[in-house]
């Protein structure tokens, strides 16, 4: 097995899939890239048993099709030092010895038997749906930050995808904050839903936003497969029932605050520096058309207060939020003005863009307050 | 810093628990009073000077105290009440003192170094003492000297209801004739050891070579020697927030009644979670402690996301207890501790904390704040 490939092309492709590799693996071969050379091209694969990601590239020259696995770290570290030059890989199928030659250099490493590399699961009885890469990339980008990390509630560590004949909805929540991202320009033939784990989505998020193509998303009861351009990703779905997110979105929200997003963002950033650094709690007090943000850290006698003008309809109120959540949410909205809709100090607040720039897109964020003392 | 002459005040409330009880019930004045666990297994936590005449002292088993002073009025004691009065005293001091340390429920240190240039430190402290007596009605004594140890010993000499200043040049003459038992670090064992070596007064102790003290008493030997010589560099550490809260119960009789113990645990958690919410705090670490009848003590702890909610902490404490109680042996004591406290309010959960639940907590806490902690309780905890 032998091929010549541009170092830059190879490095770029390997980096796009290397995030799948876990830092510590029980199966040593999972520390490797799987290289498979066929007459169609060179297929590069990584896996952590849950997720398998492949990218296909065209080598400049190739002979003797075959396969081998190459230790990922040393290969990446080597490739990163090269300028864009052609590199020759020569693999001895008998002992999986790999010889890399570039310019005047020769480098030898030992790979492993590709037959030992875990196979990606075969997907049977799949249902397909086509989604534009930009839509999918944006949906993941807007929702991933809100996913949870609690091992006890695995369903919350993923993004819930719901397809209907009217729209597609992506939801993420960690039980304190929630994002619902809806697109009306993409539809499915029949209604269906599943939960995608966050790790593969983080991989896809960056690649998808650079593509302008349609992604073929196929899924069954246990797995999902994304196919687009030269990339294929297969991941296991999170098993379990996603909580009924619609029921926690308060319907009646008579108190509505409209404010400049950046002004609020910067104020919270400043005020949060003075809040307790474990709980990050910031108090919102709205009186008339004035919003007062305040925080204090009793242990260090730190205190801060800031006034902002806003437009507010409803009854004066006081409500406390974790500033971390607020900042994450405000950072993930693109519009200049946002609206916070609230009903009571101990009920969830809704955060939405005040006006829509993208007509086909509907984004809604929800954040649970803290139980303020009297 | 040590080169500057320091001025440290030690303030100690005289037989604090007794004084609080007398404040509320004047018929107790002039009578021997013992405060502590009323059962035979309880210990004396405080006693009046009248009771001390009979040989009663704190930390003595209640049974023995009863034998010594049969006429004494024994009171169960109410820690909540005492800590309320203790807070009042702390507040008075906090308002006036530049730097102070709350050493225990009835003891405070104040660092007046530098203030001597503007006020007479003795005059200032006298005024502080007077203010505390006027505002709280509790008798208090103080010692004023160059460091914490000497001030504390001076307070001991000034009691009851007195004051004593020991300026720098008087430290040695003041300490020399006193018994070594007056040094705060010397407990019964060390006292006996030193007595067996023929050491009676602090004067003798201060003349022993420090190396010999270290040989006889280990690391502490040197510290004790320094104290005997009136040397103590420990600073007054500003009053800091509480880092944990806990409660425990010793049973009247060792028990294996697991059902009852779980009920007691519920009661304990309820008490502590209300304290958390009252002080606007959250806990991130829960510990359950049990002591078997042979005094083997075991603890088990678990971290949680910051919370002060009963419905999260009660099941957690119960499960910790079930995992901890493995040996089929009688239990003597159980306890619950919340640590890793931070100030803040409970973060609500989208799916679990309904508005009704939150309102319920707030309503219960309002009742408790108005009518006392025990006004509303869970049925099992009664």
XYZ file of C-alpha atoms in Angstrom:
756
model
C 0.000 0.000 0.000
C 1.453 3.299 -1.091
C 0.119 6.813 -1.717
C 1.241 10.375 -2.175
C -0.845 13.182 -0.687
C -0.476 16.887 0.036
C 0.438 17.420 3.684
C -2.053 20.267 4.085
C -5.002 18.353 2.638
C -4.229 15.389 4.837
C -3.735 17.464 7.981
C -6.950 19.424 7.430
C -8.962 16.253 6.897
C -7.431 14.487 9.876
C -8.070 17.482 12.138
C -11.725 17.582 11.089
C -12.239 14.054 12.428
C -9.629 13.899 15.213
C -12.020 15.335 17.802
C -13.799 11.995 17.934
C -10.750 10.311 19.457
C -11.027 10.083 23.243
C -8.075 11.184 25.313
C -7.956 7.837 27.092
C -9.124 4.654 25.482
C -9.605 1.151 26.779
C -8.975 -0.190 23.263
C -5.500 1.045 22.274
C -6.351 0.920 18.575
C -8.857 3.743 19.103
C -5.857 6.068 19.528
C -5.235 5.556 15.818
C -6.580 6.849 12.514
C -7.859 4.147 10.177
C -6.487 4.650 6.649
C -8.277 2.703 3.912
C -6.975 3.036 0.362
C -9.294 1.956 -2.446
C -9.370 2.851 -6.076
C -11.964 5.520 -5.260
C -9.691 7.326 -2.856
C -8.341 7.384 0.663
C -10.820 7.018 3.499
C -9.767 8.347 6.944
C -11.751 7.192 9.978
C -11.846 7.821 13.718
C -14.072 6.209 16.318
C -14.816 6.114 20.041
C -17.237 3.177 19.640
C -20.233 5.538 20.047
C -19.352 7.792 17.145
C -17.574 6.924 13.925
C -16.507 9.705 11.584
C -14.965 9.348 8.152
C -13.686 11.710 5.528
C -12.658 10.774 2.019
C -9.802 12.461 0.186
C -8.174 11.942 -3.199
C -4.499 11.097 -3.001
C -2.308 12.550 -5.723
C -1.079 9.093 -6.552
C -1.795 5.650 -5.149
C -0.986 1.977 -5.707
C -1.737 -1.375 -4.023
C -5.062 -0.721 -2.204
C -5.080 -1.788 1.420
C -5.616 -0.561 4.948
C -3.702 0.272 8.114
C -4.196 2.207 11.364
C -1.706 4.946 12.252
C -1.170 6.369 15.788
C -2.953 9.717 15.742
C -0.859 11.899 18.000
C 2.548 11.390 16.412
C 1.102 11.630 12.926
C -0.702 14.913 13.624
C 2.287 16.399 15.428
C 4.526 15.521 12.496
C 2.153 16.852 9.838
C 1.740 20.141 11.703
C 5.445 20.912 11.249
C 5.428 20.556 7.451
C 4.795 23.317 4.978
C 2.425 22.328 2.175
C 4.456 19.593 0.476
C 3.660 16.199 -1.047
C 4.206 13.315 1.359
C 4.667 9.669 0.443
C 3.287 6.935 2.678
C 4.593 3.403 2.119
C 3.027 0.670 4.219
C 4.343 -2.853 4.613
C 1.200 -5.011 4.983
C 3.181 -7.807 6.653
C 4.135 -5.920 9.821
C 2.160 -2.642 9.402
C 5.376 -0.646 9.308
C 4.721 2.848 7.970
C 7.357 4.849 6.212
C 6.667 8.500 5.588
C 8.940 10.416 3.273
C 8.778 14.130 2.766
C 11.410 16.153 0.964
C 14.717 15.005 2.426
C 13.200 13.326 5.490
C 12.205 9.753 6.289
C 10.058 8.853 9.305
C 9.041 5.401 10.482
C 6.239 4.415 12.804
C 4.406 1.151 13.393
C 0.701 0.948 12.824
C -1.798 -1.711 13.780
C -3.890 -4.329 12.054
C -6.898 -2.587 10.453
C -8.999 -5.730 10.964
C -8.951 -5.005 14.709
C -10.423 -1.541 14.200
C -14.066 -1.506 15.393
C -16.564 -1.432 12.549
C -19.207 1.250 12.413
C -22.670 -0.207 12.992
C -24.748 -1.060 9.923
C -27.881 1.039 9.855
C -30.982 -0.910 8.923
C -34.523 0.309 8.273
C -33.372 3.878 8.086
C -35.567 6.887 7.435
C -33.878 9.686 5.513
C -34.384 13.434 5.653
C -32.533 16.175 3.796
C -31.464 19.293 5.695
C -29.340 22.152 4.322
C -25.917 22.186 5.966
C -26.292 25.840 7.016
C -29.568 25.118 8.813
C -28.154 22.133 10.626
C -24.895 23.891 11.519
C -26.747 26.894 12.868
C -29.185 24.751 14.828
C -26.343 22.936 16.572
C -24.469 26.150 17.178
C -27.495 27.784 18.826
C -28.454 24.834 21.008
C -25.291 23.014 22.067
C -24.352 25.521 24.788
C -27.536 24.724 26.685
C -26.981 20.966 26.925
C -26.398 19.461 30.361
C -23.483 17.524 31.815
C -25.301 15.447 34.391
C -24.437 11.753 34.070
C -27.574 10.945 36.025
C -29.777 12.469 33.322
C -28.163 11.394 30.039
C -31.070 12.597 27.893
C -30.273 16.172 28.854
C -26.703 15.836 27.558
C -27.951 15.733 23.978
C -29.882 17.815 21.487
C -33.472 16.786 20.972
C -34.512 16.827 17.287
C -38.138 16.847 16.314
C -39.260 16.657 12.679
C -42.813 17.369 11.626
C -44.504 18.076 8.295
C -44.561 21.776 9.300
C -41.120 22.414 10.713
C -38.006 21.035 12.407
C -37.264 21.787 16.053
C -34.016 21.409 17.972
C -34.102 21.624 21.772
C -31.358 21.581 24.373
C -31.637 22.032 28.125
C -29.739 21.354 31.346
C -32.919 21.813 33.427
C -31.934 25.388 34.309
C -31.870 26.927 30.874
C -33.459 25.785 27.641
C -33.168 26.663 23.964
C -35.735 25.879 21.326
C -34.575 26.470 17.750
C -37.250 26.077 15.096
C -36.994 26.237 11.302
C -40.036 26.479 9.124
C -38.095 26.211 5.866
C -37.232 22.570 6.454
C -39.895 19.924 6.749
C -40.213 16.167 7.057
C -42.773 13.855 5.469
C -43.759 12.391 8.799
C -43.302 13.361 12.431
C -40.426 11.809 14.298
C -37.990 12.664 17.062
C -34.702 11.486 18.574
C -31.869 12.718 20.822
C -28.405 13.282 19.342
C -25.399 13.211 21.702
C -23.411 16.424 21.950
C -19.952 15.115 21.113
C -20.541 14.324 17.410
C -22.594 17.504 17.044
C -19.658 19.557 18.287
C -17.595 17.902 15.554
C -20.181 18.616 12.879
C -20.949 22.163 13.986
C -17.738 23.637 12.648
C -17.595 21.638 9.430
C -21.247 22.227 8.567
C -21.059 25.996 8.744
C -18.283 25.964 6.117
C -20.338 23.840 3.707
C -23.065 24.900 1.290
C -24.758 21.623 0.593
C -27.576 19.355 1.634
C -26.960 16.938 4.480
C -28.550 13.539 4.217
C -29.611 12.563 7.733
C -30.633 8.941 8.109
C -31.759 7.436 11.382
C -33.386 4.421 12.964
C -34.184 3.434 16.549
C -30.585 3.395 17.728
C -28.324 5.290 15.353
C -28.095 8.286 13.071
C -25.917 8.885 10.020
C -24.951 12.245 8.538
C -23.660 12.226 4.981
C -22.514 15.300 3.050
C -19.707 16.184 0.617
C -16.844 13.851 1.541
C -17.851 13.399 5.180
C -19.815 10.670 6.896
C -20.631 10.468 10.595
C -22.452 7.679 12.361
C -23.420 8.071 15.982
C -25.511 6.263 18.532
C -28.681 8.025 19.655
C -29.288 8.747 23.320
C -31.865 6.314 24.571
C -34.589 7.703 26.775
C -37.545 10.000 26.938
C -36.902 13.701 26.506
C -38.762 15.833 29.068
C -41.849 17.621 27.896
C -40.236 20.948 27.158
C -43.365 22.612 25.751
C -45.153 22.334 29.084
C -42.480 24.308 30.944
C -42.600 27.293 28.610
C -44.904 29.707 30.440
C -47.782 30.841 28.263
C -48.854 33.992 30.076
C -46.027 36.485 30.432
C -47.464 39.922 31.104
C -44.134 41.501 32.074
C -42.076 42.293 28.984
C -38.721 44.000 29.008
C -37.079 45.125 25.772
C -33.448 46.153 25.871
C -30.305 46.530 23.800
C -28.553 43.184 23.829
C -24.954 44.423 23.955
C -25.686 46.996 26.662
C -27.256 44.323 28.842
C -24.505 41.828 28.059
C -21.750 44.235 29.043
C -23.546 45.305 32.212
C -24.070 41.729 33.358
C -20.427 40.921 32.597
C -19.326 43.772 34.847
C -21.835 43.173 37.614
C -21.104 39.441 37.652
C -17.519 40.176 38.654
C -18.877 41.359 41.982
C -21.210 38.416 42.529
C -20.394 35.344 44.564
C -17.983 33.411 42.355
C -19.639 30.072 43.059
C -23.241 31.006 42.474
C -22.878 33.963 40.053
C -26.228 35.385 41.071
C -27.359 38.750 39.767
C -30.518 40.561 40.819
C -32.746 42.259 38.237
C -34.982 44.976 39.611
C -37.345 46.636 37.182
C -39.157 49.795 38.168
C -40.911 51.786 35.489
C -38.607 52.065 32.507
C -35.474 51.385 34.497
C -33.639 48.117 35.023
C -31.255 47.939 38.006
C -28.762 45.121 38.053
C -27.041 44.326 41.329
C -24.848 41.674 42.869
C -22.929 41.191 46.068
C -20.364 38.852 47.512
C -20.787 38.941 51.265
C -17.561 37.007 51.903
C -15.435 39.732 50.324
C -17.788 42.676 50.879
C -17.962 43.184 47.110
C -20.995 44.964 45.801
C -22.103 46.404 42.471
C -25.150 48.130 41.113
C -25.865 49.442 37.643
C -28.839 51.149 36.043
C -29.991 50.645 32.486
C -32.834 52.221 30.617
C -35.177 49.783 29.003
C -38.683 49.641 27.732
C -40.918 47.703 30.074
C -44.573 46.861 30.136
C -46.057 45.149 33.152
C -45.806 45.319 36.933
C -42.551 46.333 38.669
C -40.709 43.241 39.723
C -37.524 41.801 41.155
C -36.012 38.541 39.932
C -32.648 36.805 40.324
C -30.697 34.926 37.669
C -27.431 33.054 37.394
C -25.347 35.493 35.358
C -23.483 32.658 33.607
C -26.695 31.439 32.039
C -27.719 34.943 31.049
C -24.378 35.648 29.401
C -24.374 32.385 27.461
C -27.855 33.091 26.190
C -27.180 36.701 25.253
C -24.007 35.606 23.454
C -25.992 33.187 21.340
C -28.456 35.710 19.997
C -27.427 37.700 16.903
C -30.042 40.443 16.932
C -29.331 43.854 18.489
C -32.426 44.011 20.650
C -33.805 41.324 22.890
C -36.974 40.879 24.881
C -37.260 39.186 28.273
C -40.765 37.990 29.051
C -41.598 37.142 32.646
C -44.585 36.253 34.756
C -43.401 35.869 38.360
C -40.082 35.954 40.281
C -40.117 32.198 40.743
C -41.165 31.243 37.214
C -39.073 30.838 34.098
C -38.172 33.904 32.062
C -38.243 33.821 28.261
C -35.512 35.420 26.181
C -36.180 36.110 22.490
C -34.858 38.464 19.824
C -37.039 41.573 19.843
C -37.362 41.520 16.064
C -36.605 38.813 13.565
C -34.027 39.207 10.829
C -34.387 35.677 9.506
C -38.047 34.992 8.824
C -37.756 31.231 8.647
C -36.009 30.971 11.975
C -37.567 31.028 15.420
C -35.363 30.985 18.485
C -36.617 30.917 22.058
C -34.540 30.683 25.218
C -35.827 29.941 28.667
C -34.068 30.478 31.968
C -35.126 29.505 35.447
C -34.532 32.172 38.122
C -33.126 31.656 41.608
C -35.439 31.700 44.608
C -34.771 35.179 45.942
C -35.101 35.699 49.675
C -37.578 38.235 50.902
C 4.540 43.345 62.560
C 5.646 41.572 65.696
C 8.140 44.295 66.500
C 5.336 46.761 67.168
C 3.825 46.470 70.617
C 0.376 45.021 70.107
C -2.762 45.659 72.101
C -5.100 42.708 72.180
C -8.354 42.520 74.111
C -10.010 39.276 75.047
C -13.707 39.603 75.872
C -15.500 36.713 77.511
C -19.143 36.589 78.560
C -19.412 35.354 82.130
C -21.112 31.959 82.402
C -22.824 32.939 79.177
C -25.634 30.377 78.936
C -26.580 30.937 82.575
C -26.595 34.701 82.078
C -28.965 34.387 79.138
C -31.300 32.158 81.134
C -31.216 34.651 84.027
C -31.958 37.483 81.665
C -35.197 35.790 80.706
C -36.067 34.513 84.156
C -34.858 36.672 87.036
C -35.925 34.118 89.654
C -32.782 32.189 88.687
C -30.550 34.923 90.079
C -28.281 33.836 92.912
C -29.170 30.146 92.578
C -26.941 27.308 91.462
C -27.779 26.562 87.852
C -26.472 23.865 85.573
C -27.054 23.884 81.837
C -26.539 20.780 79.756
C -28.100 17.539 78.580
C -30.722 16.604 81.163
C -30.406 12.863 80.707
C -27.895 10.831 82.684
C -25.629 10.692 79.642
C -25.579 14.449 79.137
C -22.681 16.662 80.040
C -22.568 20.067 81.718
C -22.122 22.762 79.114
C -22.243 25.712 81.507
C -22.903 26.348 85.177
C -23.362 29.360 87.419
C -20.732 30.512 89.896
C -23.000 29.301 92.699
C -22.834 25.793 91.272
C -19.083 26.006 90.753
C -18.694 26.334 94.517
C -19.874 22.741 94.796
C -17.194 21.585 92.426
C -19.346 21.468 89.310
C -17.470 22.400 86.149
C -18.279 22.378 82.477
C -17.736 19.181 80.464
C -18.453 17.161 83.613
C -20.965 14.295 83.257
C -24.401 15.419 84.381
C -24.714 12.463 86.711
C -21.663 13.587 88.641
C -22.817 17.210 88.703
C -26.122 16.111 90.221
C -24.383 14.215 92.951
C -22.154 17.172 93.727
C -24.911 19.736 93.802
C -28.295 18.202 94.355
C -30.051 21.565 94.711
C -28.962 22.896 91.365
C -31.597 23.878 88.851
C -30.875 21.934 85.684
C -31.837 23.533 82.388
C -31.831 21.800 79.023
C -30.411 24.842 77.238
C -31.470 26.376 73.934
C -28.552 26.859 71.564
C -30.659 28.854 69.151
C -31.420 31.384 71.835
C -27.800 31.576 72.956
C -26.496 32.077 69.458
C -29.028 34.875 69.026
C -27.592 36.662 72.052
C -24.074 35.857 70.926
C -24.858 37.552 67.602
C -26.093 40.623 69.446
C -22.749 40.875 71.233
C -20.834 40.311 67.991
C -22.859 43.045 66.331
C -21.966 45.534 69.057
C -18.291 44.681 68.711
C -18.402 44.689 64.891
C -19.851 48.174 64.944
C -16.968 49.589 66.954
C -13.872 47.414 66.662
C -11.435 47.777 63.760
C -10.370 44.125 63.733
C -11.951 41.369 65.743
C -12.190 37.606 65.886
C -15.076 35.564 67.154
C -13.273 32.727 68.886
C -16.397 30.941 70.152
C -20.001 31.604 71.055
C -18.984 33.680 74.104
C -15.440 34.830 73.327
C -14.077 37.608 71.138
C -10.627 38.980 70.497
C -10.155 42.573 69.386
C -6.881 43.917 67.992
C -6.452 47.520 69.111
C -2.869 47.913 67.919
C -2.356 51.488 66.755
C -5.463 52.773 68.444
C -3.500 53.648 71.566
C -2.249 56.724 69.730
C -5.731 58.177 69.506
C -7.669 56.690 72.382
C -6.589 55.125 75.602
C -7.036 51.443 74.811
C -8.184 50.709 78.332
C -10.694 53.524 78.228
C -11.946 52.427 74.824
C -12.353 48.813 75.968
C -14.139 49.885 79.140
C -16.596 51.816 77.054
C -17.082 48.828 74.752
C -17.743 46.604 77.747
C -20.220 49.082 79.148
C -22.023 49.294 75.818
C -22.304 45.523 75.580
C -23.669 45.310 79.126
C -26.130 48.134 78.447
C -27.337 46.813 75.098
C -27.575 43.110 75.895
C -27.814 42.978 79.680
C -25.169 40.251 79.795
C -22.192 40.415 82.187
C -18.866 40.358 80.366
C -15.214 40.452 81.421
C -12.133 41.468 79.526
C -8.386 41.211 79.652
C -6.193 43.693 77.819
C -2.612 42.833 77.069
C 0.036 42.365 74.394
C -1.151 39.102 72.846
C -4.013 36.645 72.767
C -2.684 34.225 75.375
C -1.908 36.798 78.043
C -5.204 38.604 77.408
C -7.123 35.383 77.790
C -5.343 34.498 81.016
C -6.009 38.042 82.234
C -9.717 37.654 81.490
C -9.726 34.453 83.500
C -8.284 36.372 86.435
C -10.705 39.275 85.998
C -13.836 37.129 86.097
C -16.574 37.386 87.087
C -17.729 40.683 85.692
C -14.352 42.367 85.846
C -11.513 43.786 83.825
C -7.724 43.569 83.926
C -4.993 45.299 82.014
C -1.576 43.695 81.783
C 0.822 46.083 80.053
C 3.957 44.752 78.322
C 6.340 45.194 81.251
C 3.865 43.565 83.648
C 3.411 40.368 81.652
C 6.060 38.292 83.422
C 5.276 39.431 86.964
C 1.589 38.788 86.213
C 2.095 35.274 84.854
C 4.814 34.053 87.211
C 2.797 33.238 90.329
C -0.149 31.704 88.458
C -0.802 27.976 88.257
C 0.201 26.326 84.985
C -3.419 25.212 84.567
C -4.271 28.811 83.639
C -2.466 28.480 80.312
C -5.204 27.825 77.717
C -3.404 24.938 76.015
C -2.786 22.930 79.165
C -5.490 20.339 79.652
C -5.800 17.705 82.313
C -3.212 15.335 80.851
C -0.515 17.922 80.244
C -1.217 19.396 83.654
C -0.674 16.034 85.344
C 2.487 15.392 83.366
C 3.939 18.771 84.256
C 2.922 18.365 87.896
C 4.692 15.009 88.000
C 7.774 16.859 86.780
C 7.408 19.195 89.739
C 6.159 22.194 87.768
C 3.492 24.148 89.653
C 3.708 27.780 88.629
C 4.108 29.432 85.281
C 7.344 30.890 86.582
C 8.918 27.435 86.901
C 7.578 26.464 83.487
C 9.107 29.511 81.840
C 12.537 28.562 83.172
C 12.560 25.068 81.726
C 14.775 24.946 78.616
C 12.496 24.889 75.523
C 14.375 21.862 74.138
C 13.418 19.878 77.204
C 9.763 20.935 76.845
C 9.832 19.773 73.263
C 11.254 16.412 74.334
C 8.631 15.959 77.040
C 5.548 17.250 75.231
C 6.394 17.037 71.556
C 5.726 19.922 69.185
C 3.268 21.540 71.584
C 5.990 21.730 74.219
C 7.622 24.680 72.577
C 4.342 26.516 72.120
C 3.446 25.980 75.761
C 6.889 27.217 76.786
C 6.419 30.342 74.672
C 3.038 30.956 76.233
C 4.521 30.571 79.701
C 6.991 33.293 78.731
C 4.201 35.524 77.512
C 5.105 35.054 73.851
C 2.276 34.511 71.375
C 2.474 35.798 67.818
C -0.860 34.475 66.579
C -2.793 37.228 64.853
C -6.399 38.204 65.439
C -8.158 36.641 62.477
C -11.159 38.627 61.252
C -14.535 37.127 61.869
C -15.219 34.864 58.945
C -18.334 33.327 57.567
C -19.360 29.928 58.761
C -18.035 27.198 56.485
C -20.338 24.414 57.582
C -23.386 23.736 59.707
C -24.178 20.552 61.522
C -26.336 18.919 64.122
C -26.142 15.629 65.971
C -27.976 13.635 68.585
C -26.770 11.176 71.172
C -29.497 8.692 72.028
C -30.706 8.213 75.541
C -29.981 4.564 75.024
C -27.961 3.024 72.204
C -30.383 1.961 69.543
C -30.903 -0.069 66.390
C -34.289 1.473 65.674
C -33.520 2.419 62.074
C -37.013 3.711 61.412
C -36.780 6.171 64.279
C -33.300 7.204 63.203
C -34.477 7.998 59.702
C -37.195 10.154 61.241
C -34.608 11.964 63.323
C -32.498 12.490 60.214
C -35.463 14.098 58.466
C -35.897 16.403 61.428
C -32.214 17.305 61.379
C -32.201 18.050 57.663
C -35.318 20.173 58.027
C -33.654 22.192 60.753
C -30.449 22.718 58.778
C -32.088 23.500 55.428
C -34.169 26.182 57.073
C -31.002 27.629 58.561
C -29.481 27.590 55.084
C -32.393 29.436 53.539
C -32.646 31.842 56.447
C -29.012 32.824 55.993
C -29.294 32.767 52.181
C -26.813 29.966 51.832
C -26.471 26.832 49.747
C -24.574 23.631 50.464
C -22.526 21.531 48.072
C -21.481 18.716 50.386
C -23.524 16.564 52.737
C -22.032 14.345 55.452
C -23.781 11.796 57.644
C -22.096 10.585 60.824
C -22.825 7.625 63.042
C -21.126 6.483 66.194
C -21.530 2.881 67.261
C -21.872 1.912 70.914
C -18.161 1.073 71.026
C -17.379 4.667 69.977
C -16.313 3.675 66.456
C -17.264 6.726 64.438
C -17.971 6.571 60.710
C -18.869 9.294 58.252
C -19.911 9.287 54.619
C -20.215 12.333 52.433
C -21.473 13.222 49.002
C -21.271 16.275 46.802
C -24.395 17.833 45.349
C -25.176 20.753 43.096
C -25.624 23.849 45.301
C -28.952 23.513 47.043
C -30.977 24.299 50.167
C -34.080 22.273 49.309
C -35.497 19.669 51.693
C -36.803 17.463 48.912
C -33.310 17.066 47.470
C -31.385 16.761 50.716
C -33.700 14.476 52.731
C -33.503 11.512 50.306
C -29.765 12.065 49.949
C -29.167 12.000 53.707
C -31.330 8.901 54.046
C -29.431 7.074 51.338
C -26.092 8.078 52.862
C -27.294 6.741 56.203
C -28.398 3.446 54.636
C -25.005 3.036 53.001
C -23.196 3.987 56.197
C -25.047 1.796 58.654
C -23.627 -1.566 57.687
C -22.689 -3.200 60.957
C -25.397 -4.864 62.998
C -24.413 -2.919 66.073
C -26.113 -0.508 68.407
C -25.786 3.144 67.466
C -24.969 5.791 70.015
C -25.068 8.969 67.932
C -26.155 10.189 64.523
C -25.423 13.531 62.918
C -25.745 15.514 59.708
C -23.371 18.164 58.409
C -23.665 20.528 55.444
C -20.362 21.938 54.265
C -18.946 23.841 51.287
C -21.425 26.589 52.015
C -21.757 29.540 49.670
C -24.070 32.480 49.903
C -26.767 32.586 47.291
C -30.296 31.562 46.535
C -31.611 28.278 45.258
C -31.377 27.871 41.468
C -34.755 26.572 40.370
C -35.165 23.612 38.041
C -37.319 23.834 34.929
C -38.788 20.355 35.215
C -38.796 19.604 38.926
C -39.568 22.825 40.771
C -43.131 23.780 40.102
C -44.431 27.178 41.129
C -46.558 25.479 43.783
C -43.492 23.842 45.308
C -41.538 27.083 45.417
C -44.505 28.911 46.930
C -44.838 26.166 49.535
C -41.204 26.585 50.604
C -41.578 30.332 50.792
C -44.808 30.133 52.769
C -43.355 27.626 55.248
C -40.255 29.735 55.740
C -42.348 32.830 56.371
C -44.290 30.990 59.077
C -41.077 29.727 60.620
C -39.490 33.153 60.632
C -42.477 34.578 62.384
C -43.425 31.807 64.817
C -40.173 29.898 65.216
C -38.424 27.041 63.524
C -40.748 24.410 64.904
C -43.981 26.081 63.828
C -44.229 23.963 60.652
C -42.656 20.548 60.425
C -42.888 17.352 58.472
C -45.077 14.750 60.150
C -42.314 12.147 60.356
C -39.961 14.514 62.119
C -42.197 15.246 65.087
